[in-house]
XYZ file of C-alpha atoms in Angstrom:
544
model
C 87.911 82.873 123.698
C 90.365 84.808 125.925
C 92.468 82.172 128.607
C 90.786 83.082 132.036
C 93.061 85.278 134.089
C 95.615 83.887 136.508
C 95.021 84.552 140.277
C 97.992 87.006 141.563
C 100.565 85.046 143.013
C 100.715 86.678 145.919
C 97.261 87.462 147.090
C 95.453 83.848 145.059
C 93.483 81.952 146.091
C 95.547 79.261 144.981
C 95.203 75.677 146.624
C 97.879 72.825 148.062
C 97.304 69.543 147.070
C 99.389 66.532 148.773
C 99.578 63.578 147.222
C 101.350 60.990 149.383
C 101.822 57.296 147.089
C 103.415 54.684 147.641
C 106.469 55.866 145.778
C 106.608 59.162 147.585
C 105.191 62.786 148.238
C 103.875 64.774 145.068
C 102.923 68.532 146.036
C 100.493 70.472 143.418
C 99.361 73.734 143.604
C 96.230 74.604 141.965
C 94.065 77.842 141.089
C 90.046 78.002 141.833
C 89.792 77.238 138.332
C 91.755 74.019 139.123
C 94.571 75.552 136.765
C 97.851 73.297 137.914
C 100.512 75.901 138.609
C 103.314 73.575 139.237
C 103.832 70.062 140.781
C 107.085 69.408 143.066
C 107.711 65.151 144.087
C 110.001 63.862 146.506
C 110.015 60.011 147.203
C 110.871 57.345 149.945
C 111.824 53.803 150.210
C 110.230 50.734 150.782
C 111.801 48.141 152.606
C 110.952 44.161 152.682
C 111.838 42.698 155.802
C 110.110 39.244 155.454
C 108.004 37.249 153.504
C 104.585 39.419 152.526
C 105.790 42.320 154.939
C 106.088 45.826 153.214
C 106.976 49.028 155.457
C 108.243 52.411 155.225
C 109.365 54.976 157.870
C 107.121 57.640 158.756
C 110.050 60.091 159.515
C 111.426 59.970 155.624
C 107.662 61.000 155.071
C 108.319 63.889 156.772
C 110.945 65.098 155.363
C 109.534 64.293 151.661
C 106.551 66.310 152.604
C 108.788 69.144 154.241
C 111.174 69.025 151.137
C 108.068 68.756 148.523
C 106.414 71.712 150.140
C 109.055 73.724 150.016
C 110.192 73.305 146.270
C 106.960 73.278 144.885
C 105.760 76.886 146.862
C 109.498 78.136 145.937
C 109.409 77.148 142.062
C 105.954 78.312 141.439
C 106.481 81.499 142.750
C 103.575 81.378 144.959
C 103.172 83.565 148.349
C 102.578 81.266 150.787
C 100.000 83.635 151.985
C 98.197 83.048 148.512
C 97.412 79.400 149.706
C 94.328 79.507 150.790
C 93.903 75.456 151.898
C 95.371 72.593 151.946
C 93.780 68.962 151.030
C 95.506 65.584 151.103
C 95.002 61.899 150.292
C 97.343 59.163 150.888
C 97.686 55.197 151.301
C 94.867 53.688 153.215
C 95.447 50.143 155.115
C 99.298 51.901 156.337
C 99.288 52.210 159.707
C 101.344 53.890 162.463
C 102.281 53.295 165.873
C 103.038 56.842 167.711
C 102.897 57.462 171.506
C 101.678 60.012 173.248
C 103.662 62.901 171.997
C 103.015 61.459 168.482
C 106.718 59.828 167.868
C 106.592 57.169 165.709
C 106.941 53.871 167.622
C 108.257 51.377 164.819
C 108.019 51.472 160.575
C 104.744 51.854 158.810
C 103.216 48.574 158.185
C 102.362 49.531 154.199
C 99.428 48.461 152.888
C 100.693 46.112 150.774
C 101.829 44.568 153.556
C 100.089 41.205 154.251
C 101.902 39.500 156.941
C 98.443 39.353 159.306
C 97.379 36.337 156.663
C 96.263 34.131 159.775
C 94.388 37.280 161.554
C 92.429 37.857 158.133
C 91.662 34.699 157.833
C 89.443 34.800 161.524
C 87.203 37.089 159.697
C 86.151 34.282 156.859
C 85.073 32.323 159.807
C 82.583 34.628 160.890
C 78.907 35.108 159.477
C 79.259 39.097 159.627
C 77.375 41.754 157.949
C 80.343 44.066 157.287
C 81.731 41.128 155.378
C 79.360 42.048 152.582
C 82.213 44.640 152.121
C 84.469 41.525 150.557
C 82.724 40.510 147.554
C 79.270 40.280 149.108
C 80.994 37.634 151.922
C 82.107 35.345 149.040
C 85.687 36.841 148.931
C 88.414 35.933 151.454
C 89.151 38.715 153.629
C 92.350 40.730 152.704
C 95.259 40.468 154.820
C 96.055 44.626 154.127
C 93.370 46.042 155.983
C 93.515 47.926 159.719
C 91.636 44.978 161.877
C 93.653 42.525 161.350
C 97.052 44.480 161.289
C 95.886 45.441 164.470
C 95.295 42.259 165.906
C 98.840 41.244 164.329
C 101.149 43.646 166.240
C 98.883 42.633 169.317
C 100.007 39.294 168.995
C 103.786 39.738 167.545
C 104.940 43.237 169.064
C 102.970 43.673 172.385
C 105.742 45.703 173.742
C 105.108 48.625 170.586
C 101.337 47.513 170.860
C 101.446 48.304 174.522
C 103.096 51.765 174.284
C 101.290 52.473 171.556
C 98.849 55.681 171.996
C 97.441 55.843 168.811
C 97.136 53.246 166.025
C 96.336 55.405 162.668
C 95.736 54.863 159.064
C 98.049 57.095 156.997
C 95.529 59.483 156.620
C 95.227 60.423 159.617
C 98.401 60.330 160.938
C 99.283 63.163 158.749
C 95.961 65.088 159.364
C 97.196 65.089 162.966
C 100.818 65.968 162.030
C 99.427 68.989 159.665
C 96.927 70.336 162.734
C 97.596 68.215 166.137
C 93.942 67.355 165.262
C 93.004 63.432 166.181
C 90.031 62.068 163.664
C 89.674 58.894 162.142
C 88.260 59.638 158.348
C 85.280 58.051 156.972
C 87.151 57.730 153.783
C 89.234 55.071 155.768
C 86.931 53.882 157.913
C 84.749 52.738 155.493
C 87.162 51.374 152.884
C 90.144 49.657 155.413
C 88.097 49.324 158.323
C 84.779 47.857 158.050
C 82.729 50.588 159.354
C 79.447 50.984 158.232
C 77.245 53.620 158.998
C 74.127 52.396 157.927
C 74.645 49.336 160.528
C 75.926 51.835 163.468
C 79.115 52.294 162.452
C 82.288 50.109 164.125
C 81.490 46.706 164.215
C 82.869 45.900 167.955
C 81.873 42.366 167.518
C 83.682 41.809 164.431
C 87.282 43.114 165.918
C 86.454 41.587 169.014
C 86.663 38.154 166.747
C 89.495 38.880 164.795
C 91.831 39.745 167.753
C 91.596 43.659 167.611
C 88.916 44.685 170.071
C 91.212 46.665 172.175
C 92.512 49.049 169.168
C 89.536 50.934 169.238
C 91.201 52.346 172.902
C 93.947 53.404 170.473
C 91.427 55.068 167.590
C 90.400 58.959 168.087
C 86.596 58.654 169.083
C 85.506 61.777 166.218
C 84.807 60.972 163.044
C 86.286 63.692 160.048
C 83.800 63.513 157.048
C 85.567 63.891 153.740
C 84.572 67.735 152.356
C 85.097 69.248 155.668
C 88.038 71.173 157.254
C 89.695 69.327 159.548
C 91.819 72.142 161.204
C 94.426 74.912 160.694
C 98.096 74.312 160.042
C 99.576 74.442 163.392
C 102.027 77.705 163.802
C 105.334 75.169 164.076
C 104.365 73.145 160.965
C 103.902 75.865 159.224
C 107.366 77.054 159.769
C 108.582 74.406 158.727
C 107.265 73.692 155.417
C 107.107 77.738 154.534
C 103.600 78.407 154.928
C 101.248 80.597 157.246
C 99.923 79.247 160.344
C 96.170 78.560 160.429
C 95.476 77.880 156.764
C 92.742 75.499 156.564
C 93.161 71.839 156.435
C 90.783 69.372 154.592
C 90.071 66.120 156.175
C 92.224 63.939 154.580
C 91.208 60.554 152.542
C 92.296 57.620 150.657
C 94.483 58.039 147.565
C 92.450 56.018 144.964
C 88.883 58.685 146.210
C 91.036 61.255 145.549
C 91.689 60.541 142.148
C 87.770 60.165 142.245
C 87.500 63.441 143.210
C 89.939 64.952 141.166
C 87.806 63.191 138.411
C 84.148 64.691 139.596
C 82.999 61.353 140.076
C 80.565 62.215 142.741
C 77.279 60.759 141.473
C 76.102 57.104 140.215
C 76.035 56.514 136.745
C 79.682 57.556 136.234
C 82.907 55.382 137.055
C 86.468 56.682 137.575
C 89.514 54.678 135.886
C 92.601 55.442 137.649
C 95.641 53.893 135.301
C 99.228 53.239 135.302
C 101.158 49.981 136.404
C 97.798 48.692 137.876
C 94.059 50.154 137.520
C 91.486 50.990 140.020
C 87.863 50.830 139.171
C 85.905 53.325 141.394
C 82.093 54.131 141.253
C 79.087 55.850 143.173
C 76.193 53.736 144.000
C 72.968 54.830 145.344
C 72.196 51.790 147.145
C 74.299 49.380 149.020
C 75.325 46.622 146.729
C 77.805 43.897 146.870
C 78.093 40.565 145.198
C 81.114 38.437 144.225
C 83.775 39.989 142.348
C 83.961 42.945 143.574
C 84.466 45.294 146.627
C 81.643 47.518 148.545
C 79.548 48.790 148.174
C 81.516 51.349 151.373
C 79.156 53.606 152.730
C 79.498 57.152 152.992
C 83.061 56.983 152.086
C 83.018 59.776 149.739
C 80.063 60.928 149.399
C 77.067 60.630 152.014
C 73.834 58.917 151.009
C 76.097 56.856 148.259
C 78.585 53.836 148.256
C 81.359 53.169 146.472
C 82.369 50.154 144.585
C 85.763 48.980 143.417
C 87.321 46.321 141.057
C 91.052 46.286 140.409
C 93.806 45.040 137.958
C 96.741 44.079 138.936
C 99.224 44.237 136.018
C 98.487 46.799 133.322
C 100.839 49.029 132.300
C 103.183 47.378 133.835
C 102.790 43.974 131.755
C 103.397 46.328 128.666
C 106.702 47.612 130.389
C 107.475 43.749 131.394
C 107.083 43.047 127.607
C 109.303 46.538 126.556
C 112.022 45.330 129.023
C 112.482 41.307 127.928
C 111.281 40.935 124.361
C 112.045 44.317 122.807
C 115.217 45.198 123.001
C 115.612 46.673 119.751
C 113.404 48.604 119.838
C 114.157 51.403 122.314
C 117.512 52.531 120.026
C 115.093 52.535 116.841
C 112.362 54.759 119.038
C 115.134 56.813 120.252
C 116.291 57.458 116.737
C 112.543 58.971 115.526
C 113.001 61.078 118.674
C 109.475 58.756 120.280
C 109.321 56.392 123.330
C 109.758 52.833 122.814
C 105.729 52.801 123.856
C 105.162 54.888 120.872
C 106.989 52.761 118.142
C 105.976 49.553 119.559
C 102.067 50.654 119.128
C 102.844 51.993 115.429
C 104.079 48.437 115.220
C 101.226 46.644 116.795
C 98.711 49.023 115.219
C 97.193 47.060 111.877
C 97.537 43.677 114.282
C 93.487 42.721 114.191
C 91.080 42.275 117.002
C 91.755 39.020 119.004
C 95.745 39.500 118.019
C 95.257 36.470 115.305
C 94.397 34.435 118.266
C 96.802 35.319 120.964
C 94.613 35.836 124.256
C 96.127 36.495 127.597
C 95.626 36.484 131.340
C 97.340 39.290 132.395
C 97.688 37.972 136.004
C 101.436 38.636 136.441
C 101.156 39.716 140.133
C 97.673 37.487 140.982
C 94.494 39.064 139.994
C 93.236 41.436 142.310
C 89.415 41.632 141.502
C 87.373 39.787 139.813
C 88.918 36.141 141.647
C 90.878 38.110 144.271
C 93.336 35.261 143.889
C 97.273 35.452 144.990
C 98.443 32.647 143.356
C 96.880 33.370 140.024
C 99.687 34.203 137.153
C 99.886 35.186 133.602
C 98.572 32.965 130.683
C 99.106 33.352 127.374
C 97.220 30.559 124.674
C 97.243 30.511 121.351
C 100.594 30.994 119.859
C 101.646 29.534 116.415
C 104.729 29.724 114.281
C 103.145 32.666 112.347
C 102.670 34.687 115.467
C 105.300 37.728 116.239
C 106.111 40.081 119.209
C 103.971 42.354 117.663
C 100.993 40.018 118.320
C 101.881 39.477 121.921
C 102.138 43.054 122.600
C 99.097 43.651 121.075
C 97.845 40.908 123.034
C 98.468 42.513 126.177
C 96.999 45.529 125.412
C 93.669 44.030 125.025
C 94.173 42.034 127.866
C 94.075 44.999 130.019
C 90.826 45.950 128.341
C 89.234 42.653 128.560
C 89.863 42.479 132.270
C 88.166 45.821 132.733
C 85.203 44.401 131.098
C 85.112 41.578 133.496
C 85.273 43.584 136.367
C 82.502 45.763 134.392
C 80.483 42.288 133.996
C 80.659 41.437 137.519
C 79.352 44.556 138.774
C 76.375 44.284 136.468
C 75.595 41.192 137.701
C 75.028 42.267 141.177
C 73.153 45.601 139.570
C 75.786 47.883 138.879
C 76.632 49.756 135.526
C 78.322 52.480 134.370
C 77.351 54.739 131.265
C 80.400 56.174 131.168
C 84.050 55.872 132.670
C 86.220 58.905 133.574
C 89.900 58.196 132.927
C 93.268 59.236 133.593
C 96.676 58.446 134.349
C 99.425 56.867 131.998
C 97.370 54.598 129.656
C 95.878 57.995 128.571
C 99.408 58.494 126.357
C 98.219 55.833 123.652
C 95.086 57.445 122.278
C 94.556 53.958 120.519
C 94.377 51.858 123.373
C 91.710 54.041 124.921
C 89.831 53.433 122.189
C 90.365 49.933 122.473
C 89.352 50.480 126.309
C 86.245 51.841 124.450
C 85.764 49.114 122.089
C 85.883 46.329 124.239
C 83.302 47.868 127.260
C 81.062 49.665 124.715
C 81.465 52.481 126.786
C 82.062 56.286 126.457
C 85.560 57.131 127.921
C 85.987 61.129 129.206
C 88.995 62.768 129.689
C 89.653 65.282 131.680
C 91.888 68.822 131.731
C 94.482 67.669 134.594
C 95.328 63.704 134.224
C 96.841 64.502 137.667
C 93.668 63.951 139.574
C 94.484 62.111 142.624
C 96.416 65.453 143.597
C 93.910 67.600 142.365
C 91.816 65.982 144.432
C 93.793 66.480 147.364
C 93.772 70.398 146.061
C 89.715 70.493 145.735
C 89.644 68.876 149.240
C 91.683 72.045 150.346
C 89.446 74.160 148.547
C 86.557 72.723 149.939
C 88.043 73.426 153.656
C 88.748 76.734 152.851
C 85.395 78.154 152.239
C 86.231 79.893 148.980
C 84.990 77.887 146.327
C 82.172 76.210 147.957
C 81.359 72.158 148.990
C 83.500 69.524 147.884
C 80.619 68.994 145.034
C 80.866 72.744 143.888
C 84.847 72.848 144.349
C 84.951 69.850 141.987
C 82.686 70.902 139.535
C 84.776 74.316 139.542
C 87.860 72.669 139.429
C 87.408 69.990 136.997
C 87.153 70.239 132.928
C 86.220 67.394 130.822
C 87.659 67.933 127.689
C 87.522 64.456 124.919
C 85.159 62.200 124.586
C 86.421 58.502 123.268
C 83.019 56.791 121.904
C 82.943 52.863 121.759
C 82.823 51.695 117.565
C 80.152 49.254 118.022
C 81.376 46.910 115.189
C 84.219 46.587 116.984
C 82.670 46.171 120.470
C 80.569 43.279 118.606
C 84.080 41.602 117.490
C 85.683 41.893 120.493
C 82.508 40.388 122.869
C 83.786 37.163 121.670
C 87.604 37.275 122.532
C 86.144 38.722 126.251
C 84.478 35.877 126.455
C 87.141 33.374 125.839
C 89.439 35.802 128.209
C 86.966 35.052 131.020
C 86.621 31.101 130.371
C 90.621 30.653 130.016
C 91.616 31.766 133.667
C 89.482 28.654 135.094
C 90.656 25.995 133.489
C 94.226 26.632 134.820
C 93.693 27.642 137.936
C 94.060 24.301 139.384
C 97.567 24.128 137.965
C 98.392 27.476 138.519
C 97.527 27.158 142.694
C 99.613 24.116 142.607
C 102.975 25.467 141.512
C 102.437 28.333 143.814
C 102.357 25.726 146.557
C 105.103 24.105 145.527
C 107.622 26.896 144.685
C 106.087 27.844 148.288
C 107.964 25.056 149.998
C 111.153 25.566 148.026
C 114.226 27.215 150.735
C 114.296 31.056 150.672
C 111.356 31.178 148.462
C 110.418 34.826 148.546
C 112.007 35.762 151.366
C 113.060 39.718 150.579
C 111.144 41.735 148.436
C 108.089 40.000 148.333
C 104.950 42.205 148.790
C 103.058 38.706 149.627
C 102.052 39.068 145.494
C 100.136 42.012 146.136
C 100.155 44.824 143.590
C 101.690 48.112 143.847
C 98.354 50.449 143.130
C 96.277 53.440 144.048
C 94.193 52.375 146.992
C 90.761 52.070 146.855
């Protein structure tokens, strides 16, 4: 079969997509065919000012976005007059302080940012329905999230909070810089902010509690629904990043839903897995469910008529490059002399270890565990070492740790009513064809890959597509855009084998947790202790 025709570069349609991490700005642009024609990334800093306080400044933003936008239209080759939309998604839970004529008051509080610990903590107080949203109720509230960040610069900056005009998510803030459009997205809304359509939407009482009933004075009063345009580029902005003024502009969303997106998970049964350092677990559900363990079910927040429900892993991929880094030093000049990464040769290595890694299992809890316990203090266990044991083992080890604590999110879910038949996956882990299988293996369930592993800014592109017009709804523009092309089926022997070692993955984390909480309260009291660069043990991850 002939390769399907390129669009002409300077007439298109071709599509911007603007990924904005936590790392920095990734520009994509994209044919209707979802084709990536070439990716451009600029980053930023972080800084840590205190203890569990994250931020960034919204003005280097800026100028990553101007400087991405630029490169990436100038490399590819692309008119700017072939872009026919433009679609973003960025951090959720990051909000901005800008006055009137939309100047940035003070730095970004990030979303990993959890300095509004005692404002979060109102909220477990309070018999609420939106607190369903936290583990069905059963899960402390999380210190990232708008409310209670809110309610935080009310009480410790009421000189910003004061001049402050408008308080936004990420999102939105650059939806308005893009268009001079003011929406608050559903995306958001649902997922950092407790609203909830199906109870009437903001829950005035609940703020009111927590400290932050005033913000909604500083919140735009229209909604923008995910799939829609949000406006054209405005004629100066445009300028400035070398486009043409009026393209349409998608209503932007979280990060984590755009990797959804970019994944066509837009209908129950299916179950995006977003990896890299950390995973994110994201699914449609047709009904509102929650229960312990994990987050949701959001409504609307995606898709309308369905909620979305999330589980999340803290260390992954980055417990493998913790292991790479300390205990395998060798091994990088050996890779580099077969002309592989150190990844590579260290999985040839680990390859014939057996299932349960001769009886190595580990918690991979190195930065707490973000969902199924949702616990801070938690840390990394490893039982069952002997004198026979190598590196090789512990490696190993850690790969199917990574897999067993997907199951347990998996197993949570089903508890409350939730499965997936299949999961949808991208993102680094995709490199080691063997540990997807094991992903496989351990859940019993189908993994699909997709075309572009780049989905969180194909996502943003589809969203741009979607505002244009050109290529249909969001659904269409994502069915369009997105090509599943492998299949990794589950070897049910295997799954059978490994059942047991999930189980004794699940049962080990309890029995230290008592020990593990009190060292964290003790190194807690010690001078200094975590002072700078100290994200308050919160993971650095696609948000959700």
């Amino acid at each position: 079969m002939d390769a399907p025709q390129r669009a002409d570069l300077t007439t298109g349609p071709f599509f911007l997509g603007i990924d904005f991490g936590t790392g920095g700005c990734r520009c994509g642009i994209f044919d209707a065919e979802g084709e990536p024609v070439h990716f451009h990334d600029s980053p930023w800093q972080t800084s840590y000012p205190g203890r569990g306080m994250a931020e960034q400044d919204p003005r280097q933003w800026w100028e990553s976005l101007v400087r991405a936008t630029r490169m990436v239209v100038e490399e590819s080759g692309v008119a700017p007059q072939a872009i026919k939309g433009i679609g973003f998604g960025a951090t959720s839970a990051t909000l901005v302080s800008i006055d009137a004529s939309g100047q940035a008051l003070r730095p970004a509080m990030m979303w990993m940012d959890v300095r509004a610990t005692e404002q979060a903590a109102r909220a477990d107080q309070l018999d609420h329905p939106v607190r369903r949203y936290n583990g069905g109720g059963q899960t402390p509230a999380t210190a990232e999230w708008y409310p209670f960040k809110a309610a935080w610069l009310r009480e410790n900056d009421r000189e910003v909070y004061d001049r402050t005009r408008w308080l936004l998510d990420c999102p939105d803030w650059l939806g308005h810089k893009l268009t001079g459009e003011l929406r608050v997205n559903l995306c958001s809304a649902s997922l950092k902010m407790y609203h909830d359509n199906s109870l009437g939407g903001w829950p005035t009482d609940f703020y009111e509690a927590v400290g932050a009933g005033d913000a909604f004075g500083k919140l735009p009063e229209q909604m923008g629904v995910p799939g829609t345009q949000l406006g054209g580029l405005l004629p100066e902005v445009a300028e400035e990043l070398g486009l043409v003024a009026g393209t349409p502009v998608g209503v932007g969303i979280v990060d984590a839903e755009c990797g959804m997106l970019g994944l066509n998970v837009l209908e129950p049964g299916r179950m995006a897995l977003i990896t890299g350092s950390s995973d994110v677990l994201l699914g449609q559900a047709d009904a509102p469910i929650s229960g312990p363990g994990f987050f949701g079910g959001y409504t609307d927040a995606l898709v309308q008529g369905l909620y979305i429900v999330e589980g999340a892993q803290a260390s992954t991929g980055s417990a493998l490059r913790w292991f790479r880094d300390n205990f395998a030093g060798e091994v990088k000049p050996a890779a580099d002399a077969l002309g592989i990464s150190a990844f590579d040769l260290l999985n040839r290595i680990a390859k014939d270890i057996p299932i349960g890694s001769d009886g190595v299992v580990i918690n991979e809890y190195f930065q707490g565990n973000r969902t199924p316990y949702t616990d801070s203090r938690a840390r990394a266990t490893i039982t069952g070492l002997g004198l026979h044991h190598t590196s090789a083992h512990v490696y190993h080890a850690l790969q199917e740790a990574a897999c067993y604590g997907l199951e347990h999110n998996l197993r949570a879910m089903r508890q409350a009513g939730f499965s997936a038949d299949q999961l949808v996956a991208c993102g680094g882990s995709l490199k080691s064809r063997d540990w997807m299988q094991m992903h496989a293996d351990v859940t019993g369930v189908p993994i699909t890959t997709t075309k572009v592993q780049d989905a969180s800014c194909l996502g943003a592109a589809i969203l741009g597509a979607a505002a244009s017009g050109l290529v249909g709804d969001m659904k269409q523009a994502a069915s369009a855009m997105v090509h599943e092309v492998d299949v990794i089926e589950p070897d049910r022997a295997a799954h059978e084998e490994y059942t047991f070692w999930t189980d004794a993955y699940i049962d080990l984390y309890p029995g230290v947790r008592g020990v593990q909480h009190r060292i964290a309260e003790h190194l807690s009291r010690k001078p200094g202790a975590g002072e700078q660069g100290d994200p308050g043990a919160q993971p650095e991850q696609p948000q959700g």
